[in-house]
């Protein structure tokens, strides 16, 4: 491993949170390939049913160590995770699974705060945090929770690198199966209300890993997108149809329909508590239907594709082609909002 380490990379002991997600796995692969010693603190699967005495299979990339902890319990982080050992860097790809208020504040804020305290006690002097570009215009609970931790990290005194990526490939792949079944591509409005510069897992994982050795990324908040021009939902649909060899067909959904859904759920939710979570999910859906995942120009209040940095080599359309050829699987999981 050492002989293949890129020039300028100093091997470190790295704690990683969120290592079992798609971005987390890519980041761990990148860290291991650069010669770092990687220890992943992971949550026990919610539906785990491991027999007594059985060894649970590792869910992290080869070359890394997995330690199961309760991320919501500071004592578990110290006892089961850090184990009185020394570390150099904390890399957090941790995110709440649903984005709902209770989950967001428990994971995106409190668990991150506990991990920051535990890692500082273990000697960590640099934190690389995977955040999200949407926090620049916060209206949702998970955005406020992420921002609250960003502010605490910046004020903590440790070196930090806060990375705010644009859209992920997996978040833009939910309609592939729909089109394969002969159905039209769903867009809000005319399909050009929003745009983004999506970034692939491996490109983002490599960018995060490189933050350990790039001094110019220290103590900065860094928006980052993938290669190429900004892409609208309409362009996504057109390319998917072209890859399938079919004529484009779209169903246009008025944004006002989302407003009606939010209003109705909010009203009924006053008497039916079970619908309260549906309200927040509807708000999340409306946000992504109407807000671009690009850098927001504070002077103009407009999203700016030219001001959104790019990195990597794989485009969203490259990824679509790989999925359709069976070379990649669109893992959406809790990102399947609609």
Coordinates of C-alpha atoms in Angstrom, one line a residue:
X1 CA 0.0 0.0 0.0
X2 CA 2.8 2.5 1.0
X3 CA 4.6 2.2 -2.4
X4 CA 1.4 3.2 -4.2
X5 CA 0.8 6.3 -2.0
X6 CA 0.4 9.5 -4.0
X7 CA 3.2 12.0 -3.6
X8 CA 2.7 14.4 -0.8
X9 CA 0.4 12.2 1.2
X10 CA 1.3 11.7 4.9
X11 CA -0.2 8.5 6.4
X12 CA -2.5 9.2 9.3
X13 CA -4.9 7.4 11.6
X14 CA -8.3 8.5 10.5
X15 CA -11.7 8.0 12.3
X16 CA -14.6 7.9 9.8
X17 CA -18.3 8.3 10.5
X18 CA -21.0 7.4 7.9
X19 CA -18.7 4.7 6.3
X20 CA -21.6 2.4 5.2
X21 CA -23.3 4.9 3.0
X22 CA -22.5 5.2 -0.7
X23 CA -20.4 8.3 -0.3
X24 CA -18.8 7.0 2.9
X25 CA -17.8 3.7 1.3
X26 CA -16.2 5.6 -1.6
X27 CA -14.4 7.9 0.9
X28 CA -13.0 5.0 2.9
X29 CA -11.8 3.4 -0.3
X30 CA -10.0 6.6 -1.2
X31 CA -8.4 7.0 2.2
X32 CA -7.2 3.4 2.3
X33 CA -5.7 3.7 -1.2
X34 CA -3.7 6.7 0.0
X35 CA -2.2 4.6 2.7
X36 CA -4.1 5.9 5.7
X37 CA -5.1 3.7 8.7
X38 CA -8.9 3.9 8.7
X39 CA -11.2 3.1 11.6
X40 CA -14.9 3.3 10.8
X41 CA -17.4 3.9 13.6
X42 CA -20.7 2.5 12.3
X43 CA -24.3 2.1 13.6
X44 CA -25.7 -1.3 14.0
X45 CA -28.2 -2.0 11.2
X46 CA -31.7 -1.1 12.2
X47 CA -33.0 -4.4 11.1
X48 CA -30.1 -6.6 12.1
X49 CA -30.9 -10.0 13.3
X50 CA -27.5 -11.6 14.0
X51 CA -27.7 -14.9 15.8
X52 CA -26.1 -15.1 19.2
X53 CA -22.4 -16.0 18.8
X54 CA -22.3 -15.2 15.1
X55 CA -19.8 -12.8 13.6
X56 CA -21.5 -9.9 11.9
X57 CA -20.0 -9.4 8.4
X58 CA -18.1 -6.1 7.9
X59 CA -19.9 -3.4 6.0
X60 CA -16.9 -1.2 5.3
X61 CA -14.4 -1.3 2.5
X62 CA -11.5 -3.7 2.5
X63 CA -8.4 -2.4 4.4
X64 CA -10.5 -0.5 7.0
X65 CA -11.5 -1.5 10.5
X66 CA -15.1 -1.5 11.6
X67 CA -16.2 -0.7 15.1
X68 CA -19.9 -0.8 16.0
X69 CA -21.0 2.1 18.2
X70 CA -24.1 3.9 19.4
X71 CA -23.5 7.3 17.8
X72 CA -26.1 8.9 20.0
X73 CA -24.3 7.8 23.2
X74 CA -21.1 9.7 24.0
X75 CA -19.9 6.9 26.3
X76 CA -20.3 4.3 23.5
X77 CA -18.3 6.6 21.1
X78 CA -15.4 6.7 23.6
X79 CA -15.7 3.0 24.9
X80 CA -16.5 1.1 21.7
X81 CA -15.1 3.6 19.1
X82 CA -12.1 5.5 20.2
X83 CA -10.9 3.0 22.8
X84 CA -8.3 5.3 24.4
X85 CA -6.4 5.3 21.1
X86 CA -4.9 8.3 19.3
X87 CA -6.1 9.6 16.0
X88 CA -5.1 12.4 13.7
X89 CA -8.2 13.2 11.6
X90 CA -12.0 12.8 11.8
X91 CA -13.8 12.4 8.5
X92 CA -17.5 12.6 8.9
X93 CA -19.9 11.5 6.1
X94 CA -22.6 11.0 8.6
X95 CA -26.2 12.1 7.8
X96 CA -29.6 11.4 9.2
X97 CA -31.4 8.7 7.3
X98 CA -34.7 10.5 6.8
X99 CA -34.2 14.2 7.3
X100 CA -37.1 14.3 9.7
X101 CA -36.7 16.8 12.6
X102 CA -36.0 14.3 15.5
X103 CA -33.6 12.2 13.3
X104 CA -31.9 15.3 12.0
X105 CA -31.1 16.9 15.3
X106 CA -30.1 13.5 16.9
X107 CA -27.7 12.6 14.1
X108 CA -26.8 15.7 12.0
X109 CA -26.2 17.8 15.2
X110 CA -25.9 15.9 18.5
X111 CA -24.1 12.8 17.2
X112 CA -21.7 15.0 15.3
X113 CA -21.0 17.1 18.4
X114 CA -20.4 14.0 20.5
X115 CA -18.0 12.6 17.8
X116 CA -16.2 16.0 17.7
X117 CA -15.6 15.9 21.5
X118 CA -14.5 12.2 21.5
X119 CA -12.1 12.7 18.6
X120 CA -10.6 15.9 20.1
X121 CA -9.9 13.9 23.3
X122 CA -8.2 11.3 21.1
X123 CA -5.8 13.9 19.6
X124 CA -7.6 14.8 16.4
X125 CA -6.5 18.2 15.0
X126 CA -8.4 18.2 11.7
X127 CA -12.0 17.5 10.9
X128 CA -13.3 16.9 7.3
X129 CA -17.1 17.3 7.3
X130 CA -19.4 16.2 4.4
X131 CA -22.2 18.7 4.6
X132 CA -24.7 19.7 1.8
X133 CA -24.9 22.7 -0.6
X134 CA -28.6 23.2 0.3
X135 CA -27.7 24.5 3.8
X136 CA -26.9 27.9 2.1
X137 CA -30.7 28.5 1.9
X138 CA -32.1 26.6 5.0
X139 CA -35.8 26.1 5.4
X140 CA -35.9 22.4 6.6
X141 CA -35.0 20.8 9.9
X142 CA -32.0 18.8 8.6
X143 CA -30.5 21.9 7.0
X144 CA -30.7 23.9 10.3
X145 CA -29.2 20.9 12.2
X146 CA -26.3 20.7 9.7
X147 CA -25.7 24.4 9.9
X148 CA -25.7 24.4 13.7
X149 CA -23.0 21.7 13.7
X150 CA -21.0 23.6 11.0
X151 CA -21.0 26.7 13.2
X152 CA -19.9 24.7 16.3
X153 CA -17.1 23.0 14.3
X154 CA -15.8 26.3 13.0
X155 CA -15.8 27.8 16.6
X156 CA -14.2 24.6 18.1
X157 CA -10.5 25.6 17.5
X158 CA -9.6 22.5 15.4
X159 CA -8.7 22.8 11.8
X160 CA -11.8 22.1 9.6
X161 CA -12.7 21.4 6.0
X162 CA -16.4 21.6 5.3
X163 CA -17.4 20.2 2.0
X164 CA -20.8 21.0 0.5
X165 CA -21.5 18.9 -2.5
X166 CA -24.2 19.4 -5.0
X167 CA -26.6 16.6 -6.1
X168 CA -25.5 13.0 -5.9
X169 CA -26.0 10.6 -8.8
X170 CA -28.2 8.3 -6.6
X171 CA -30.6 11.1 -5.9
X172 CA -31.2 11.7 -9.6
X173 CA -31.7 8.1 -10.6
X174 CA -35.1 7.3 -9.2
X175 CA -36.9 7.3 -12.6
X176 CA -34.6 4.9 -14.5
X177 CA -36.8 1.9 -13.8
X178 CA -39.9 4.0 -14.6
X179 CA -38.7 4.8 -18.0
X180 CA -37.6 1.2 -18.7
X181 CA -41.2 0.3 -18.0
X182 CA -42.3 2.6 -20.8
X183 CA -43.6 5.4 -18.6
X184 CA -42.9 9.2 -19.1
X185 CA -40.3 11.2 -17.2
X186 CA -41.8 13.3 -14.4
X187 CA -40.7 17.0 -14.1
X188 CA -42.0 19.9 -12.1
X189 CA -43.2 22.8 -14.2
X190 CA -41.5 22.9 -17.6
X191 CA -38.5 20.8 -16.3
X192 CA -36.1 23.8 -16.2
X193 CA -37.0 25.3 -12.9
X194 CA -33.8 23.9 -11.3
X195 CA -30.4 22.7 -12.3
X196 CA -27.4 21.1 -10.6
X197 CA -23.9 19.9 -11.2
X198 CA -24.1 16.3 -9.8
X199 CA -21.0 14.6 -8.5
X200 CA -20.2 10.8 -8.4
X201 CA -19.4 8.8 -5.4
X202 CA -15.8 8.1 -6.3
X203 CA -15.1 11.6 -7.4
X204 CA -16.5 13.0 -4.1
X205 CA -14.8 10.4 -2.0
X206 CA -11.4 11.2 -3.6
X207 CA -12.0 14.9 -3.1
X208 CA -12.7 14.3 0.6
X209 CA -9.7 12.1 1.1
X210 CA -7.4 14.7 -0.6
X211 CA -8.6 17.3 1.9
X212 CA -6.3 15.7 4.5
X213 CA -3.2 16.9 2.6
X214 CA -4.3 20.1 0.8
X215 CA -3.5 23.0 3.1
X216 CA -5.5 25.4 0.9
X217 CA -8.7 23.5 1.9
X218 CA -8.0 24.0 5.6
X219 CA -10.5 26.2 7.5
X220 CA -12.7 26.7 4.5
X221 CA -16.3 25.9 3.5
X222 CA -16.0 24.4 0.0
X223 CA -18.9 23.9 -2.4
X224 CA -18.2 21.3 -5.0
X225 CA -19.9 19.8 -8.0
X226 CA -19.1 17.3 -10.7
X227 CA -17.7 17.9 -14.2
X228 CA -19.5 19.5 -17.1
X229 CA -22.3 22.0 -17.4
X230 CA -25.3 22.4 -15.0
X231 CA -28.1 20.0 -15.8
X232 CA -31.9 20.5 -15.7
X233 CA -34.4 17.8 -14.9
X234 CA -35.6 18.0 -18.5
X235 CA -32.0 17.4 -19.8
X236 CA -31.8 14.4 -17.5
X237 CA -34.9 12.9 -19.0
X238 CA -33.9 13.6 -22.5
X239 CA -30.6 11.9 -22.1
X240 CA -32.2 8.9 -20.4
X241 CA -34.6 8.5 -23.3
X242 CA -31.7 8.8 -25.8
X243 CA -29.8 6.1 -24.0
X244 CA -32.9 3.9 -24.1
X245 CA -33.3 4.6 -27.8
X246 CA -36.8 6.1 -27.3
X247 CA -38.5 9.4 -28.0
X248 CA -38.7 11.7 -25.0
X249 CA -42.1 11.7 -23.1
X250 CA -42.7 14.0 -20.1
X251 CA -45.4 14.4 -17.5
X252 CA -45.4 18.0 -16.2
X253 CA -46.4 18.3 -12.5
X254 CA -47.4 21.8 -11.4
X255 CA -45.5 23.0 -8.3
X256 CA -48.7 24.3 -6.9
X257 CA -49.7 20.7 -6.4
X258 CA -46.9 20.2 -3.9
X259 CA -48.1 23.4 -2.1
X260 CA -51.6 21.9 -1.9
X261 CA -50.2 18.6 -0.6
X262 CA -48.1 20.3 2.1
X263 CA -51.1 22.5 3.2
X264 CA -53.5 19.5 3.4
X265 CA -51.1 17.3 5.3
X266 CA -50.3 20.1 7.7
X267 CA -53.9 20.7 8.4
X268 CA -54.9 17.1 8.9
X269 CA -51.7 16.5 10.8
X270 CA -53.0 18.7 13.6
X271 CA -55.4 15.9 14.4
X272 CA -53.5 12.9 13.1
X273 CA -50.0 12.9 14.5
X274 CA -48.9 10.1 12.2
X275 CA -49.1 12.5 9.3
X276 CA -46.7 15.0 10.8
X277 CA -43.7 13.2 9.3
X278 CA -45.4 13.2 5.9
X279 CA -45.6 17.0 6.1
X280 CA -41.9 17.3 6.5
X281 CA -41.2 14.8 3.7
X282 CA -43.5 16.8 1.4
X283 CA -41.6 20.0 2.3
X284 CA -38.4 18.2 1.5
X285 CA -39.8 17.2 -1.9
X286 CA -41.0 20.7 -2.7
X287 CA -37.6 22.1 -1.7
X288 CA -35.7 19.9 -4.2
X289 CA -38.4 20.5 -6.9
X290 CA -37.9 24.2 -6.7
X291 CA -34.3 25.0 -5.6
X292 CA -31.2 24.4 -7.7
X293 CA -28.2 22.6 -6.2
X294 CA -25.7 25.3 -7.1
X295 CA -23.8 28.0 -5.4
X296 CA -26.2 30.8 -4.3
X297 CA -24.9 34.3 -5.1
X298 CA -25.6 36.3 -1.9
X299 CA -25.6 39.6 -3.8
X300 CA -28.2 38.6 -6.4
X301 CA -30.0 35.8 -4.5
X302 CA -29.7 33.7 -7.6
X303 CA -28.0 30.3 -8.2
X304 CA -24.8 30.6 -10.2
X305 CA -23.6 27.6 -12.2
X306 CA -20.4 29.4 -13.2
X307 CA -19.5 30.0 -9.5
X308 CA -20.0 26.3 -8.6
X309 CA -16.6 24.6 -8.6
X310 CA -16.2 21.2 -10.4
X311 CA -14.1 18.2 -9.8
X312 CA -13.8 14.6 -11.0
X313 CA -14.3 12.9 -14.3
X314 CA -17.6 11.0 -14.3
X315 CA -20.7 12.8 -15.4
X316 CA -24.2 11.9 -14.5
X317 CA -24.8 10.7 -18.1
X318 CA -21.8 8.4 -17.9
X319 CA -23.4 7.0 -14.7
X320 CA -26.8 6.6 -16.4
X321 CA -25.1 4.6 -19.2
X322 CA -23.4 2.3 -16.7
X323 CA -26.6 1.7 -14.9
X324 CA -28.4 0.8 -18.1
X325 CA -25.6 -1.6 -19.1
X326 CA -25.9 -3.3 -15.7
X327 CA -22.4 -2.1 -14.6
X328 CA -23.7 0.0 -11.7
X329 CA -26.7 -0.1 -9.3
X330 CA -28.6 3.0 -8.4
X331 CA -28.6 2.7 -4.6
X332 CA -31.2 5.2 -3.4
X333 CA -32.2 3.9 0.0
X334 CA -33.5 6.7 2.2
X335 CA -32.9 9.2 -0.7
X336 CA -36.1 7.9 -2.3
X337 CA -38.2 10.9 -1.3
X338 CA -40.8 10.5 -4.1

